[in-house]
Short mmCIF file of C-alpha atoms in Angstrom, two decimals:
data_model
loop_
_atom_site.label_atom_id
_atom_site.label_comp_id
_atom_site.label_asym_id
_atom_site.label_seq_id
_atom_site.Cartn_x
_atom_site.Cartn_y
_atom_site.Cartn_z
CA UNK K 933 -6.41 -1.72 -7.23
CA UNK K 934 -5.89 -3.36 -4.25
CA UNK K 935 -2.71 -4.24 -2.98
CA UNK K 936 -1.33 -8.06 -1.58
CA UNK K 937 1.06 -6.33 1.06
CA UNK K 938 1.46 -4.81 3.63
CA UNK K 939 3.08 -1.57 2.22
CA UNK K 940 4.83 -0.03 5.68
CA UNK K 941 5.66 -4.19 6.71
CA UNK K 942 7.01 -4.75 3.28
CA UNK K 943 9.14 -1.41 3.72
CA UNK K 944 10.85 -2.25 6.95
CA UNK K 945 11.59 -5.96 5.77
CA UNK K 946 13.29 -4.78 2.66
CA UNK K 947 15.15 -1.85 4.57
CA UNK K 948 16.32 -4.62 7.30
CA UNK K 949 17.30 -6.83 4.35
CA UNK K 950 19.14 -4.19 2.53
CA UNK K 951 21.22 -3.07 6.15
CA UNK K 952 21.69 -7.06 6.75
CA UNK K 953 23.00 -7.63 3.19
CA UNK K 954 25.42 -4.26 3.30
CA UNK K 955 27.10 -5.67 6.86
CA UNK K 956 27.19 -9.53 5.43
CA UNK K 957 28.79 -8.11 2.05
CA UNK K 958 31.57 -6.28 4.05
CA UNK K 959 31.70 -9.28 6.19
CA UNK K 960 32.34 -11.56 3.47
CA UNK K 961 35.16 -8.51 1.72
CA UNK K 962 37.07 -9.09 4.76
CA UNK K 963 37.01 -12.78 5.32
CA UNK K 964 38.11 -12.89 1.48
CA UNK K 965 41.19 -10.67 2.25
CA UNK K 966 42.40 -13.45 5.18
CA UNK K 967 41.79 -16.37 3.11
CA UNK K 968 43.81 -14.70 0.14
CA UNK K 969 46.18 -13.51 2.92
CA UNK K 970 46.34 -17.20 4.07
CA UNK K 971 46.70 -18.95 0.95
CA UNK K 972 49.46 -16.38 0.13
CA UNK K 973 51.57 -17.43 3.50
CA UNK K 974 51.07 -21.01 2.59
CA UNK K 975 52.43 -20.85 -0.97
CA UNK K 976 55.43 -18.82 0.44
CA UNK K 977 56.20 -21.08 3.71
CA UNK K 978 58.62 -23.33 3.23
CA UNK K 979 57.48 -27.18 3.17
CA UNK K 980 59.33 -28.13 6.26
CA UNK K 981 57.29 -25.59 8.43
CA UNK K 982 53.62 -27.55 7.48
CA UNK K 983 54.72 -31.48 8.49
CA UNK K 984 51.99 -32.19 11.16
CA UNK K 985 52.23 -35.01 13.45
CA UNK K 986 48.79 -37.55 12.67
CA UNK K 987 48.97 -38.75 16.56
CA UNK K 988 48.62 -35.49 17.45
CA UNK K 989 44.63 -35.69 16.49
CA UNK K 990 42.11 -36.41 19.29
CA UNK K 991 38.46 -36.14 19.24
CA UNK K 992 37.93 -36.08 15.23
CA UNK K 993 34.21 -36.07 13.91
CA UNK K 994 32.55 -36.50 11.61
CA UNK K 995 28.96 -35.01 10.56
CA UNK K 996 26.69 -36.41 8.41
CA UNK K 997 22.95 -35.30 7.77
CA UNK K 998 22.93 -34.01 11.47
CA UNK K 999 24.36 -37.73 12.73
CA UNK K 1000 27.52 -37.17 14.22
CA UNK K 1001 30.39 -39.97 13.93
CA UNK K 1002 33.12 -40.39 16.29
CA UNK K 1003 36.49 -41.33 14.47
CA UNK K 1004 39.04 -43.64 16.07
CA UNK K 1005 41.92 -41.56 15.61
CA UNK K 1006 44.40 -44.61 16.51
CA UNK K 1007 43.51 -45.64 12.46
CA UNK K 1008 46.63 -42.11 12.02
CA UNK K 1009 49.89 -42.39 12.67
CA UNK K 1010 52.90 -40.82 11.37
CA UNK K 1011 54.04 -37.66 9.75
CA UNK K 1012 52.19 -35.92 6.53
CA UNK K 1013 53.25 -32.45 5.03
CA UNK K 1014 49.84 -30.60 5.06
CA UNK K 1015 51.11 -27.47 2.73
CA UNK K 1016 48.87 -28.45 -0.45
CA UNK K 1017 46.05 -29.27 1.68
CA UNK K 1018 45.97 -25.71 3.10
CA UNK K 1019 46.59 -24.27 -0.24
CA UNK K 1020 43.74 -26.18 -1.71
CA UNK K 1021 41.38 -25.61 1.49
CA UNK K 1022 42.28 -21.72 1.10
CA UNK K 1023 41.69 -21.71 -2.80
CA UNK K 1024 38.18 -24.19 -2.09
CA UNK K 1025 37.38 -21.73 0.86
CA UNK K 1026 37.72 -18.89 -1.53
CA UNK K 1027 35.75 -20.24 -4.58
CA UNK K 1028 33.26 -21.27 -2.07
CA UNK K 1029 32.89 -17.46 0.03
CA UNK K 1030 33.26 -16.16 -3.78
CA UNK K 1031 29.97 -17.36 -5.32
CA UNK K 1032 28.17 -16.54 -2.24
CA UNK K 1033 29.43 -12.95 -2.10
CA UNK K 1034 28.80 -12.32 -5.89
CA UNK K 1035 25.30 -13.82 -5.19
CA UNK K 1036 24.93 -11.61 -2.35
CA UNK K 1037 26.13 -8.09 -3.48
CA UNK K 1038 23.72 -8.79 -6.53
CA UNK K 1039 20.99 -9.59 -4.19
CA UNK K 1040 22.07 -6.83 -2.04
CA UNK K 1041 21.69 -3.96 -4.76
CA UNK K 1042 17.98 -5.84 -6.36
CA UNK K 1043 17.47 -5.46 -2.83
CA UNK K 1044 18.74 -1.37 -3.04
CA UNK K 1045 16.68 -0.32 -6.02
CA UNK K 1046 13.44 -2.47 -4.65
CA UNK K 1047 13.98 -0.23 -1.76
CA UNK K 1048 13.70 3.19 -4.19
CA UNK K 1049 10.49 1.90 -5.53
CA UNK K 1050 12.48 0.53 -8.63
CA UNK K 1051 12.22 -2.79 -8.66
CA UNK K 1052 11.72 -3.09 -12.91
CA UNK K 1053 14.85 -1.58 -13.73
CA UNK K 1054 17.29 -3.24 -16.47
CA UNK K 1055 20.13 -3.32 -14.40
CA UNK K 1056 17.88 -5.52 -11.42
CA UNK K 1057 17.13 -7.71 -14.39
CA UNK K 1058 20.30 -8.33 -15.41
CA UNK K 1059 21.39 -8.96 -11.76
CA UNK K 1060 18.71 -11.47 -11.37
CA UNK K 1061 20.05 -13.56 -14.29
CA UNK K 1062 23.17 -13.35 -13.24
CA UNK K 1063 21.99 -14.67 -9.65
CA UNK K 1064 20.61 -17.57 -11.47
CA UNK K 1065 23.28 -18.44 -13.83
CA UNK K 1066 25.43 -17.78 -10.74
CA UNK K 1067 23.53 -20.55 -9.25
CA UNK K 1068 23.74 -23.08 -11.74
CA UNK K 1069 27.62 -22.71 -12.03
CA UNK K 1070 27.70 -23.22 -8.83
CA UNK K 1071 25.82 -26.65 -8.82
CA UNK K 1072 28.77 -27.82 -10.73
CA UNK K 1073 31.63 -26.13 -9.59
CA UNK K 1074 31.17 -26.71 -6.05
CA UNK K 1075 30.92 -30.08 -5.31
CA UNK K 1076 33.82 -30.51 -8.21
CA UNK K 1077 36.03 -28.10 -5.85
CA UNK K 1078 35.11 -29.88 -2.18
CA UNK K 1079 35.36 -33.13 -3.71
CA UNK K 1080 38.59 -32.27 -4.98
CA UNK K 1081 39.68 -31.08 -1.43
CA UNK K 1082 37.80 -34.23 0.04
CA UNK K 1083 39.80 -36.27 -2.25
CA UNK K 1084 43.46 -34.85 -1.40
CA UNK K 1085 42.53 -35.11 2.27
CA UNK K 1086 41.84 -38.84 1.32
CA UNK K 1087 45.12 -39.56 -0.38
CA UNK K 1088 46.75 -37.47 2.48
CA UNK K 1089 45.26 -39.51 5.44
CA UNK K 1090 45.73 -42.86 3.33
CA UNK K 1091 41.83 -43.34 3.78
CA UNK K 1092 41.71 -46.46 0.95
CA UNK K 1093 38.02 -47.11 1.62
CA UNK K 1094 36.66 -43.59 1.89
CA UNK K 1095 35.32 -42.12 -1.56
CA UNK K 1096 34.70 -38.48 -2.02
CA UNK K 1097 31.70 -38.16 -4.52
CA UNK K 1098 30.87 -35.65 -7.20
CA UNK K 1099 27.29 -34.96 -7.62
CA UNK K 1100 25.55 -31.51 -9.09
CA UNK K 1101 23.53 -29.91 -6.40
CA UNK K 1102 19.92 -30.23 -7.69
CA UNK K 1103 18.69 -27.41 -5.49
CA UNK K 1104 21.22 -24.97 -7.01
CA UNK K 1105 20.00 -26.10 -10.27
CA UNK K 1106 16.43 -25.54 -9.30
CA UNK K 1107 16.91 -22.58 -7.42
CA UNK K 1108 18.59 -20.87 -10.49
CA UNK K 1109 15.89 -22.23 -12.98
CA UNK K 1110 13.84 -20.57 -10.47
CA UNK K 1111 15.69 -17.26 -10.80
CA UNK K 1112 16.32 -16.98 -14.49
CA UNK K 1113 12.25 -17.49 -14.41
CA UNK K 1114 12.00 -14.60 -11.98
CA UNK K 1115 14.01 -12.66 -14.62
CA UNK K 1116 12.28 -13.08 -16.88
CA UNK K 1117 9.10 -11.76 -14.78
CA UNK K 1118 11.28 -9.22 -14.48
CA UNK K 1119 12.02 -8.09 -17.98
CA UNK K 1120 7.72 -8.21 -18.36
CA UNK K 1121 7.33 -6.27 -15.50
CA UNK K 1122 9.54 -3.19 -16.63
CA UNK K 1123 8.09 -3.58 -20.24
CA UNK K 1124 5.08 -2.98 -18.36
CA UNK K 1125 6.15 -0.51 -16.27
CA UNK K 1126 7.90 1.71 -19.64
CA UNK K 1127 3.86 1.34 -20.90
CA UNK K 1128 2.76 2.81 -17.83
CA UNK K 1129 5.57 5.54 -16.94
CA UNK K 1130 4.87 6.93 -20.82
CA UNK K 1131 0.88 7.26 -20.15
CA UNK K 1132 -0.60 10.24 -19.33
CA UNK P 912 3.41 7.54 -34.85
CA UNK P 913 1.02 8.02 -36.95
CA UNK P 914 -1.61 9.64 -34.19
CA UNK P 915 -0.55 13.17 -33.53
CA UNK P 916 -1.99 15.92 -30.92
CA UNK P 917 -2.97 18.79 -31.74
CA UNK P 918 -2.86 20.14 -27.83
CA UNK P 919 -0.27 23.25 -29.04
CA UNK P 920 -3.19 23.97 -31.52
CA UNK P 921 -6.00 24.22 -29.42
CA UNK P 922 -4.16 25.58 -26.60
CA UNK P 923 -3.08 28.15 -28.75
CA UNK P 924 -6.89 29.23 -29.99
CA UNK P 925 -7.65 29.05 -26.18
CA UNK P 926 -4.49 31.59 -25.70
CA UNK P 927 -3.92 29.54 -22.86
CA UNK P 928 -0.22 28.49 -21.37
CA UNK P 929 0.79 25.10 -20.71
CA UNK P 930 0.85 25.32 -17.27
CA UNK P 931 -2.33 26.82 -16.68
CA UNK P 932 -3.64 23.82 -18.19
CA UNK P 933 -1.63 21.49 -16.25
CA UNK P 934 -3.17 23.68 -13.00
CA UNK P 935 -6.71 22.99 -14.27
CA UNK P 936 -6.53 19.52 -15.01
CA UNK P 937 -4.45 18.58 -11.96
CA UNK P 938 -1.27 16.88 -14.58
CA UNK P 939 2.11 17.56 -14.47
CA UNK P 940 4.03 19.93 -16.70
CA UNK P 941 6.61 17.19 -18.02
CA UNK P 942 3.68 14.82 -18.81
CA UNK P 943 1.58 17.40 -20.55
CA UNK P 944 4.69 18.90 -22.60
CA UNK P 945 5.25 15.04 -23.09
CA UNK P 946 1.76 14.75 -24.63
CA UNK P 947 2.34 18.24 -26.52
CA UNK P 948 5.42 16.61 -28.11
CA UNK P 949 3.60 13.17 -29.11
CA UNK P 950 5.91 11.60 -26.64
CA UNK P 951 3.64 9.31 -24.74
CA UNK P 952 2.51 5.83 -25.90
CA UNK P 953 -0.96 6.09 -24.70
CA UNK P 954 -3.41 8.46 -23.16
CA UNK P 955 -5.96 7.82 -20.06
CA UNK P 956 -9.75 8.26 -21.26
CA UNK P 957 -9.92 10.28 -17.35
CA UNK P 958 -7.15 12.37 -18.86
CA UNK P 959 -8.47 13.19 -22.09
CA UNK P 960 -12.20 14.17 -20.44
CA UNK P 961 -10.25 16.60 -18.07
CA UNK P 962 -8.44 18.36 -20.96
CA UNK P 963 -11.68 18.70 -22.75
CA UNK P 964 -13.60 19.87 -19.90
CA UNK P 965 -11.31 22.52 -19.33
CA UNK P 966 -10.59 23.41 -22.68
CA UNK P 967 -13.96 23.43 -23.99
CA UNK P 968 -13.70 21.05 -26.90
CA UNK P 969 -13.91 17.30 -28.55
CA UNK P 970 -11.38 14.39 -28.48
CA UNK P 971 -11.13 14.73 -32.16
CA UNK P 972 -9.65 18.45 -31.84
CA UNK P 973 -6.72 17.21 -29.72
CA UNK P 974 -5.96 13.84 -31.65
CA UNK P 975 -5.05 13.62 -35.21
CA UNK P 976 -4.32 10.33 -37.41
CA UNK P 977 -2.08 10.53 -40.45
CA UNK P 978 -1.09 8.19 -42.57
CA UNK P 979 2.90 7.60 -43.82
CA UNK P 980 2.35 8.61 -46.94
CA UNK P 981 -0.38 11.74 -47.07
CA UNK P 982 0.84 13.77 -43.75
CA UNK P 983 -1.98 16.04 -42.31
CA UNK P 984 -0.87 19.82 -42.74
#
């Protein structure tokens, strides 16, 4: 039978992957400990300590789909108490960093048993349908949390004529429709690979 | 399943051992003590001519078919 790839190329990308994937995981552990650190210390600091002077801002903007817009920061003046905007950027941060490290130690452990030459196993299966549900969650609950955070930032800055949109992300949704189909490649593949591990 | 092998059988007329058989046709213990036990799902034709080759004797010697209801003795 012949074979598509490159056996020792495919070997060293997955092995790369897998070492990439461990340090980004632990990364991602440890950046999750300061946020829940942070959002902890905001809770518990008194409201008084988080008033932040508005003419205090200089130089604020604004990307949008790589065009960058200068504010005019003379539009903010006076004094706003930024305690629940912390809190909710900390608890946004972490739902944000928290999908992407669930997708990635799932990834990172398909990734492990590809490695071992056991790519058809149930439990890769199951990850990859969790990846993809993972995904489609996310095209939801995403944009509902940073719109949320968009919107209190809004009310904050008294921004009357600046909206902050919910829409799903339709490459989350297609990227997970796209995984639950690879899962269920999957779940042929190691039906195919039982039939060929119990023929002699 | 209603095939069954007959490979203790016909190893035993041989007076041959498992493992001399494994030796000679170049398959692993486990898989052959698999077959022995009817544990496999499905059998190579390449396998099944190197058993017979080595143990001198017809498909039909090591495989069996019997039904639910009238079990072969």
């Amino acid at each position: 039978m012949s074979r598509s790839f490159n056996q020792n190329r495919f070997k060293s990308l997955i092995q790369g992957t897998h070492l990439f994937l461990s340090w980004f995981t632990l990364g991602l552990y440890i950046l999750i400990g300061l946020l829940g650190i942070a959002l902890i210390v905001f809770l518990v600091l008194p409201k008084g300590l988080l008033d932040f002077d508005l003419s205090n801002l200089e130089n604020i903007n604004i990307q949008f789909s790589n065009v960058i817009y200068e504010i005019d920061e003379s539009i903010f003046s006076g004094v706003v108490n930024v305690k629940w905007l912390l809190v909710i950027g900390s608890l946004v941060g972490l739902v944000n960093i928290g999908f992407l490290q669930y997708i990635l130690t799932l990834l990172r452990n398909v990734v492990r048993d590809v490695e071992a030459k056991q790519p058809f196993s149930e439990a890769n299966i199951r990850r990859l349908k969790w990846i993809g549900i993972a995904y489609l969650v996310a095209a939801v609950v995403l944009p509902f949390a940073n719109s949320m955070f968009l919107l209190h930032l809004i009310n904050l800055l008294d921004l009357f004529e600046a909206n902050a949109n919910f829409m799903i992300r339709f490459q989350s949704v297609f990227m997970g429709l796209i995984i639950l189909i690879l899962a269920y490649v999957f779940d042929y593949g190691a039906y195919l690979q039982e039939d060929h591990d119990m023929t002699v | 399943m209603p095939i069954i092998t007959r490979l203790d059988r016909v190893l035993a007329d041989r007076k041959m051992q498992l493992q001399e058989l494994a030796d000679a046709v170049g398959i692993s213990i486990a898989n052959l003590s698999n077959l022995k036990t009817g544990k496999v799902r499905a059998i190579r034709f390449s396998t099944l001519e190197k058993i017979c080759e080595v143990l001198e004797c017809q498909p039909g010697d090591l495989l069996e078919y019997e039904t639910e209801e009238n079990p072969v003795g």
